[in-house]
Structures are given as C-alpha cells and as structure tokens.
Amino acid sequence: MEAPHSPAVPATTLKIAVNSPEQMGELGRRLAKVLRPGDLVMLTGELGAGKTTLTRGLGEGLGVRGAVTSPTFVIARVHPPLGDGPALVHVDAYRLGGGLDEMEDLDLDVSLPDSVVVVEWGDGKVEDLSDDRLHLLIHRAVGDTADEGREVTVRGIGARWQDADLSVLAV
Ligand SMILES: Nc1ncnc2c1ncn2[C@@H]1O[C@H](COP(=O)(O)OP(=O)(O)OP(=O)(O)O)[C@@H](O)[C@H]1O
Ligand SMILES: [Mg+2]
C-alpha cells in the first residue's frame, strides 16, 4: 500500500558545489532538461547570490527569447519559447508585497501551466501557485563577497518531485 502523500513533505534534497558564475549558468542549463511545463522553481539566496545568473542559464537551456536580466523595473518578465518548449516566466517577488493575489493581478499574457515559472525572493509569497515546487537555496560557501564559491541546495517538494532524479544537476 502506498503511504499517504503530503505535498508539504520535501521529496528530494541535493547539495551542489558551484565554483564560478559559469558553473551557475551550467546548472541552469542542466535544470532546463529536468523541468516541464507547469513547473515552479523558487530561488532563495542573498543579494548577489547568483539567482539571476542561474535563471539566465535556464533561459539558454530552455531556448527562450530575450535576455534574462534582473527584472528591476518589472515584477515579472515573460520569455516566449523560440522552439516548441515552454515559455520562461521570470518573477522578482521582492516588491510583490501582497503575494499570490498580486501575482495574478499582473495579468501576464501567458498560460502558467504551459510555462516554467522561476521566482526570485518568493518565499512566503508564491507557494500557493503550486503544491509542487523545486526550491533552490544558494549560499555563499564562505562569507567573503569576492569569493565565487556557492553551495546550492536543491529541494523537490510535492508529488511531482517525489521520484525525480535530480542527479543530472550535479556539476
Ligand atoms: N558561483 C557563482 N555563481 C553565481 N554568481 C556568481 C558566482 N560567483 C560570483 N558570482 C557573481 O555574483 C553575481 C550574482 O548576481 P545575480 O544577479 O545572479 O545575483 P542575484 O541572486 O540574482 O541577486 P539579486 O538578489 O540582487 O537579484 C554576479 O555578478 C556573478 O558574476
Ligand atoms: Mg536577481
């Protein structure tokens, strides 16, 4: 008999050492191979941790239009697919005070179930978007801001990630 499944229970955890911005981009490109339309990715980490750098690699891996940059003046930016893959929706939730309602009010001209949604600074704000989410926590390996070392903790949450093989992400 299958154990009852709670979507709040983390399914998989993986720690990856990332030693340079280039490796962070590579991690993003590998992530593109794992993601499917409708997936939600949450990126957590301090200012300059590398969230946008990772998202840029993800955009390259997915093959989407437009440069992935820090969405400083917009809360969300839609990158349409160049081929037949999913669009990338890149959200900076930093100024998204009201959480999910506000996100829906953005009236993005895109279908979220057909897109890969990546949210920076989304903790406590966008969890309701999906029971399933991949959470990437980026830590500076040492305190020195000049150091390029990062440790990325990947946590798959919900049924979607229960049996997912995340080992392809290890760089
Ligand atoms: N291992 C690394 N991975 C990613 N970025 C790194 C790494 N080492 C150094 N960097 C540098 O750190 C900066 C990361 O900037 P980025 O915009 O990706 O961070 P962020 O987490 O999105 O910040 P913010 O919270 O301001 O949005 C870049 O200048 C990048 O070159
Ligand atoms: Mg950023």
PDB file of C-alpha atoms and ligand atoms in Angstrom:
ATOM      1  CA  MET A   1       0.000   0.000   0.000  1.00  0.00           C
ATOM      2  CA  GLU A   2       1.275   3.452  -0.797  1.00  0.00           C
ATOM      3  CA  ALA A   3       1.942   5.810   2.071  1.00  0.00           C
ATOM      4  CA  PRO A   4      -0.353   8.823   2.139  1.00  0.00           C
ATOM      5  CA  HIS A   5       1.452  11.681   0.499  1.00  0.00           C
ATOM      6  CA  SER A   6       1.680  15.158   1.910  1.00  0.00           C
ATOM      7  CA  PRO A   7       2.758  17.774  -0.616  1.00  0.00           C
ATOM      8  CA  ALA A   8       4.437  19.736   2.153  1.00  0.00           C
ATOM      9  CA  VAL A   9       6.971  16.970   2.719  1.00  0.00           C
ATOM     10  CA  PRO A  10      10.274  17.503   0.907  1.00  0.00           C
ATOM     11  CA  ALA A  11      10.856  14.667  -1.538  1.00  0.00           C
ATOM     12  CA  THR A  12      14.455  15.028  -2.561  1.00  0.00           C
ATOM     13  CA  THR A  13      17.408  17.058  -1.403  1.00  0.00           C
ATOM     14  CA  LEU A  14      20.685  17.502  -3.211  1.00  0.00           C
ATOM     15  CA  LYS A  15      23.654  19.746  -2.476  1.00  0.00           C
ATOM     16  CA  ILE A  16      25.759  21.011  -5.364  1.00  0.00           C
ATOM     17  CA  ALA A  17      29.043  22.939  -5.178  1.00  0.00           C
ATOM     18  CA  VAL A  18      29.163  25.764  -7.736  1.00  0.00           C
ATOM     19  CA  ASN A  19      32.553  27.423  -8.086  1.00  0.00           C
ATOM     20  CA  SER A  20      32.000  30.174 -10.646  1.00  0.00           C
ATOM     21  CA  PRO A  21      29.307  32.191 -12.444  1.00  0.00           C
ATOM     22  CA  GLU A  22      29.906  29.960 -15.485  1.00  0.00           C
ATOM     23  CA  GLN A  23      29.135  26.851 -13.430  1.00  0.00           C
ATOM     24  CA  MET A  24      25.999  28.539 -12.117  1.00  0.00           C
ATOM     25  CA  GLY A  25      24.917  29.090 -15.727  1.00  0.00           C
ATOM     26  CA  GLU A  26      25.651  25.447 -16.478  1.00  0.00           C
ATOM     27  CA  LEU A  27      23.493  24.396 -13.539  1.00  0.00           C
ATOM     28  CA  GLY A  28      20.686  26.481 -15.056  1.00  0.00           C
ATOM     29  CA  ARG A  29      21.157  24.788 -18.429  1.00  0.00           C
ATOM     30  CA  ARG A  30      21.012  21.358 -16.781  1.00  0.00           C
ATOM     31  CA  LEU A  31      17.930  22.398 -14.870  1.00  0.00           C
ATOM     32  CA  ALA A  32      16.223  23.081 -18.202  1.00  0.00           C
ATOM     33  CA  LYS A  33      16.453  19.358 -19.012  1.00  0.00           C
ATOM     34  CA  VAL A  34      14.657  18.422 -15.801  1.00  0.00           C
ATOM     35  CA  LEU A  35      11.822  20.961 -15.955  1.00  0.00           C
ATOM     36  CA  ARG A  36       8.447  20.524 -17.620  1.00  0.00           C
ATOM     37  CA  PRO A  37       5.672  22.971 -18.461  1.00  0.00           C
ATOM     38  CA  GLY A  38       3.825  23.989 -15.306  1.00  0.00           C
ATOM     39  CA  ASP A  39       6.834  23.593 -13.027  1.00  0.00           C
ATOM     40  CA  LEU A  40       7.531  26.204 -10.358  1.00  0.00           C
ATOM     41  CA  VAL A  41      11.100  26.953  -9.300  1.00  0.00           C
ATOM     42  CA  MET A  42      11.789  29.098  -6.255  1.00  0.00           C
ATOM     43  CA  LEU A  43      15.208  30.697  -5.863  1.00  0.00           C
ATOM     44  CA  THR A  44      16.361  31.806  -2.443  1.00  0.00           C
ATOM     45  CA  GLY A  45      19.656  33.450  -1.580  1.00  0.00           C
ATOM     46  CA  GLU A  46      21.016  36.802  -0.527  1.00  0.00           C
ATOM     47  CA  LEU A  47      21.660  39.763  -2.853  1.00  0.00           C
ATOM     48  CA  GLY A  48      24.172  38.734  -5.493  1.00  0.00           C
ATOM     49  CA  ALA A  49      23.974  35.045  -4.602  1.00  0.00           C
ATOM     50  CA  GLY A  50      23.505  34.115  -8.249  1.00  0.00           C
ATOM     51  CA  LYS A  51      19.743  33.666  -8.687  1.00  0.00           C
ATOM     52  CA  THR A  52      19.575  35.676 -11.899  1.00  0.00           C
ATOM     53  CA  THR A  53      22.794  34.083 -13.199  1.00  0.00           C
ATOM     54  CA  LEU A  54      21.191  30.665 -12.764  1.00  0.00           C
ATOM     55  CA  THR A  55      17.976  31.840 -14.431  1.00  0.00           C
ATOM     56  CA  ARG A  56      19.988  33.115 -17.405  1.00  0.00           C
ATOM     57  CA  GLY A  57      21.443  29.627 -17.907  1.00  0.00           C
ATOM     58  CA  LEU A  58      17.973  28.165 -17.561  1.00  0.00           C
ATOM     59  CA  GLY A  59      16.688  30.505 -20.274  1.00  0.00           C
ATOM     60  CA  GLU A  60      19.508  29.371 -22.562  1.00  0.00           C
ATOM     61  CA  GLY A  61      18.749  25.736 -21.823  1.00  0.00           C
ATOM     62  CA  LEU A  62      15.045  26.163 -22.495  1.00  0.00           C
ATOM     63  CA  GLY A  63      15.743  28.150 -25.654  1.00  0.00           C
ATOM     64  CA  VAL A  64      13.645  31.222 -24.941  1.00  0.00           C
ATOM     65  CA  ARG A  65      13.625  34.686 -26.450  1.00  0.00           C
ATOM     66  CA  GLY A  66      15.071  37.766 -24.758  1.00  0.00           C
ATOM     67  CA  ALA A  67      17.955  38.306 -22.389  1.00  0.00           C
ATOM     68  CA  VAL A  68      17.344  37.170 -18.834  1.00  0.00           C
ATOM     69  CA  THR A  69      18.273  40.104 -16.608  1.00  0.00           C
ATOM     70  CA  SER A  70      17.299  41.274 -13.159  1.00  0.00           C
ATOM     71  CA  PRO A  71      13.692  42.309 -13.599  1.00  0.00           C
ATOM     72  CA  THR A  72      14.354  45.504 -11.648  1.00  0.00           C
ATOM     73  CA  PHE A  73      11.585  47.636 -13.060  1.00  0.00           C
ATOM     74  CA  VAL A  74       9.069  44.897 -13.646  1.00  0.00           C
ATOM     75  CA  ILE A  75       7.835  42.228 -11.290  1.00  0.00           C
ATOM     76  CA  ALA A  76       7.657  39.563 -13.961  1.00  0.00           C
ATOM     77  CA  ARG A  77       9.031  39.106 -17.429  1.00  0.00           C
ATOM     78  CA  VAL A  78       7.804  36.544 -19.952  1.00  0.00           C
ATOM     79  CA  HIS A  79      10.360  34.949 -22.277  1.00  0.00           C
ATOM     80  CA  PRO A  80       8.483  33.174 -25.075  1.00  0.00           C
ATOM     81  CA  PRO A  81       9.930  29.934 -26.441  1.00  0.00           C
ATOM     82  CA  LEU A  82      11.922  30.087 -29.671  1.00  0.00           C
ATOM     83  CA  GLY A  83      11.033  26.456 -30.416  1.00  0.00           C
ATOM     84  CA  ASP A  84       8.263  24.236 -29.099  1.00  0.00           C
ATOM     85  CA  GLY A  85       9.387  24.213 -25.459  1.00  0.00           C
ATOM     86  CA  PRO A  86       7.734  26.074 -22.587  1.00  0.00           C
ATOM     87  CA  ALA A  87       7.953  29.835 -22.040  1.00  0.00           C
ATOM     88  CA  LEU A  88      10.030  31.072 -19.123  1.00  0.00           C
ATOM     89  CA  VAL A  89       8.281  33.396 -16.684  1.00  0.00           C
ATOM     90  CA  HIS A  90      10.870  35.164 -14.522  1.00  0.00           C
ATOM     91  CA  VAL A  91       9.418  36.772 -11.409  1.00  0.00           C
ATOM     92  CA  ASP A  92      11.137  39.099  -8.948  1.00  0.00           C
ATOM     93  CA  ALA A  93       8.857  38.848  -5.965  1.00  0.00           C
ATOM     94  CA  TYR A  94      10.933  41.259  -3.887  1.00  0.00           C
ATOM     95  CA  ARG A  95       8.386  44.038  -4.275  1.00  0.00           C
ATOM     96  CA  LEU A  96       5.432  41.692  -4.518  1.00  0.00           C
ATOM     97  CA  GLY A  97       4.002  42.660  -1.172  1.00  0.00           C
ATOM     98  CA  GLY A  98       0.620  41.038  -1.469  1.00  0.00           C
ATOM     99  CA  GLY A  99       1.796  37.654  -2.642  1.00  0.00           C
ATOM    100  CA  LEU A 100      -0.209  35.455  -4.954  1.00  0.00           C
ATOM    101  CA  ASP A 101      -3.188  37.757  -5.488  1.00  0.00           C
ATOM    102  CA  GLU A 102      -0.878  40.434  -6.781  1.00  0.00           C
ATOM    103  CA  MET A 103       0.844  37.893  -8.989  1.00  0.00           C
ATOM    104  CA  GLU A 104      -2.478  37.004 -10.577  1.00  0.00           C
ATOM    105  CA  ASP A 105      -3.271  40.701 -10.949  1.00  0.00           C
ATOM    106  CA  LEU A 106      -0.171  41.110 -13.079  1.00  0.00           C
ATOM    107  CA  ASP A 107      -2.310  39.735 -15.882  1.00  0.00           C
ATOM    108  CA  LEU A 108       0.638  38.097 -17.614  1.00  0.00           C
ATOM    109  CA  ASP A 109      -0.159  37.302 -21.204  1.00  0.00           C
ATOM    110  CA  VAL A 110       0.895  33.691 -20.770  1.00  0.00           C
ATOM    111  CA  SER A 111      -0.513  30.396 -19.537  1.00  0.00           C
ATOM    112  CA  LEU A 112       1.337  29.426 -16.360  1.00  0.00           C
ATOM    113  CA  PRO A 113       0.567  25.675 -16.782  1.00  0.00           C
ATOM    114  CA  ASP A 114       2.337  25.873 -20.154  1.00  0.00           C
ATOM    115  CA  SER A 115       5.318  27.746 -18.736  1.00  0.00           C
ATOM    116  CA  VAL A 116       8.253  27.230 -16.450  1.00  0.00           C
ATOM    117  CA  VAL A 117       7.915  29.807 -13.671  1.00  0.00           C
ATOM    118  CA  VAL A 118      11.024  30.938 -11.799  1.00  0.00           C
ATOM    119  CA  VAL A 119      10.605  33.180  -8.785  1.00  0.00           C
ATOM    120  CA  GLU A 120      13.349  35.114  -7.006  1.00  0.00           C
ATOM    121  CA  TRP A 121      12.529  36.210  -3.448  1.00  0.00           C
ATOM    122  CA  GLY A 122       9.278  34.272  -3.478  1.00  0.00           C
ATOM    123  CA  ASP A 123       9.431  32.676  -0.030  1.00  0.00           C
ATOM    124  CA  GLY A 124       6.176  33.022   1.787  1.00  0.00           C
ATOM    125  CA  LYS A 125       4.539  34.647  -1.230  1.00  0.00           C
ATOM    126  CA  VAL A 126       4.043  32.250  -4.113  1.00  0.00           C
ATOM    127  CA  GLU A 127       3.862  28.771  -2.546  1.00  0.00           C
ATOM    128  CA  ASP A 128       0.134  28.721  -3.280  1.00  0.00           C
ATOM    129  CA  LEU A 129       0.851  28.744  -7.005  1.00  0.00           C
ATOM    130  CA  SER A 130       1.576  25.030  -6.856  1.00  0.00           C
ATOM    131  CA  ASP A 131       1.724  22.157  -4.350  1.00  0.00           C
ATOM    132  CA  ASP A 132       4.788  21.030  -6.237  1.00  0.00           C
ATOM    133  CA  ARG A 133       7.883  23.138  -6.443  1.00  0.00           C
ATOM    134  CA  LEU A 134      11.612  22.911  -6.802  1.00  0.00           C
ATOM    135  CA  HIS A 135      13.363  25.061  -4.255  1.00  0.00           C
ATOM    136  CA  LEU A 136      16.958  26.144  -4.850  1.00  0.00           C
ATOM    137  CA  LEU A 137      18.765  27.738  -1.940  1.00  0.00           C
ATOM    138  CA  ILE A 138      22.022  29.457  -2.888  1.00  0.00           C
ATOM    139  CA  HIS A 139      24.602  30.014  -0.164  1.00  0.00           C
ATOM    140  CA  ARG A 140      27.958  31.720  -0.328  1.00  0.00           C
ATOM    141  CA  ALA A 141      30.436  28.968   0.508  1.00  0.00           C
ATOM    142  CA  VAL A 142      32.482  31.458   2.538  1.00  0.00           C
ATOM    143  CA  GLY A 143      31.413  34.827   3.882  1.00  0.00           C
ATOM    144  CA  ASP A 144      33.735  36.869   1.663  1.00  0.00           C
ATOM    145  CA  THR A 145      31.659  38.553  -1.081  1.00  0.00           C
ATOM    146  CA  ALA A 146      34.610  38.387  -3.512  1.00  0.00           C
ATOM    147  CA  ASP A 147      34.683  34.595  -3.316  1.00  0.00           C
ATOM    148  CA  GLU A 148      32.975  32.806  -6.184  1.00  0.00           C
ATOM    149  CA  GLY A 149      32.155  29.650  -4.253  1.00  0.00           C
ATOM    150  CA  ARG A 150      28.478  28.834  -3.813  1.00  0.00           C
ATOM    151  CA  GLU A 151      26.599  25.878  -2.464  1.00  0.00           C
ATOM    152  CA  VAL A 152      23.208  25.188  -3.984  1.00  0.00           C
ATOM    153  CA  THR A 153      20.733  23.084  -2.034  1.00  0.00           C
ATOM    154  CA  VAL A 154      18.026  21.677  -4.289  1.00  0.00           C
ATOM    155  CA  ARG A 155      14.826  20.502  -2.658  1.00  0.00           C
ATOM    156  CA  GLY A 156      11.964  18.959  -4.561  1.00  0.00           C
ATOM    157  CA  ILE A 157       8.633  19.428  -2.834  1.00  0.00           C
ATOM    158  CA  GLY A 158       5.430  17.564  -3.668  1.00  0.00           C
ATOM    159  CA  ALA A 159       4.443  14.550  -5.761  1.00  0.00           C
ATOM    160  CA  ARG A 160       6.000  15.967  -8.938  1.00  0.00           C
ATOM    161  CA  TRP A 161       9.467  15.666  -7.399  1.00  0.00           C
ATOM    162  CA  GLN A 162       8.928  12.578  -5.230  1.00  0.00           C
ATOM    163  CA  ASP A 163      10.812  10.198  -7.504  1.00  0.00           C
ATOM    164  CA  ALA A 164      12.560  12.704  -9.736  1.00  0.00           C
ATOM    165  CA  ASP A 165      16.198  12.006 -10.493  1.00  0.00           C
ATOM    166  CA  LEU A 166      17.999  15.249  -9.718  1.00  0.00           C
ATOM    167  CA  SER A 167      21.471  13.746 -10.011  1.00  0.00           C
ATOM    168  CA  VAL A 168      21.759  15.123 -13.583  1.00  0.00           C
ATOM    169  CA  LEU A 169      22.012  18.563 -11.966  1.00  0.00           C
ATOM    170  CA  ALA A 170      25.314  17.869 -10.238  1.00  0.00           C
ATOM    171  CA  VAL A 171      28.017  19.874 -11.992  1.00  0.00           C
TER     172      VAL A 171
HETATM  173  N1  LIG B   1      29.465  30.886  -8.200  1.00  0.00           N
HETATM  174  C1  LIG B   1      28.788  31.954  -8.621  1.00  0.00           C
HETATM  175  N2  LIG B   1      27.536  31.787  -9.084  1.00  0.00           N
HETATM  176  C2  LIG B   1      26.807  32.838  -9.492  1.00  0.00           C
HETATM  177  N3  LIG B   1      27.242  34.111  -9.497  1.00  0.00           N
HETATM  178  C3  LIG B   1      28.477  34.351  -9.046  1.00  0.00           C
HETATM  179  C4  LIG B   1      29.291  33.283  -8.582  1.00  0.00           C
HETATM  180  N4  LIG B   1      30.474  33.815  -8.190  1.00  0.00           N
HETATM  181  C5  LIG B   1      30.382  35.112  -8.402  1.00  0.00           C
HETATM  182  N5  LIG B   1      29.214  35.466  -8.925  1.00  0.00           N
HETATM  183  C6  LIG B   1      28.800  36.850  -9.269  1.00  0.00           C
HETATM  184  O1  LIG B   1      27.791  37.221  -8.361  1.00  0.00           O
HETATM  185  C7  LIG B   1      26.797  37.996  -9.033  1.00  0.00           C
HETATM  186  C8  LIG B   1      25.466  37.308  -8.948  1.00  0.00           C
HETATM  187  O2  LIG B   1      24.495  38.177  -9.432  1.00  0.00           O
HETATM  188  P1  LIG B   1      22.985  37.756  -9.677  1.00  0.00           P
HETATM  189  O3  LIG B   1      22.319  38.930 -10.287  1.00  0.00           O
HETATM  190  O4  LIG B   1      22.932  36.456 -10.402  1.00  0.00           O
HETATM  191  O5  LIG B   1      22.501  37.528  -8.173  1.00  0.00           O
HETATM  192  P2  LIG B   1      21.010  37.510  -7.610  1.00  0.00           P
HETATM  193  O6  LIG B   1      20.985  36.420  -6.600  1.00  0.00           O
HETATM  194  O7  LIG B   1      20.040  37.432  -8.720  1.00  0.00           O
HETATM  195  O8  LIG B   1      20.915  38.913  -6.866  1.00  0.00           O
HETATM  196  P3  LIG B   1      19.620  39.801  -6.533  1.00  0.00           P
HETATM  197  O9  LIG B   1      19.148  39.349  -5.192  1.00  0.00           O
HETATM  198  O10 LIG B   1      20.152  41.205  -6.495  1.00  0.00           O
HETATM  199  O11 LIG B   1      18.603  39.586  -7.595  1.00  0.00           O
HETATM  200  C9  LIG B   1      27.279  38.164 -10.476  1.00  0.00           C
HETATM  201  O12 LIG B   1      27.982  39.373 -10.580  1.00  0.00           O
HETATM  202  C10 LIG B   1      28.206  36.978 -10.664  1.00  0.00           C
HETATM  203  O13 LIG B   1      29.209  37.215 -11.613  1.00  0.00           O
HETATM  204 MG    MG B   2      18.423  38.645  -9.267  1.00  0.00          MG
END
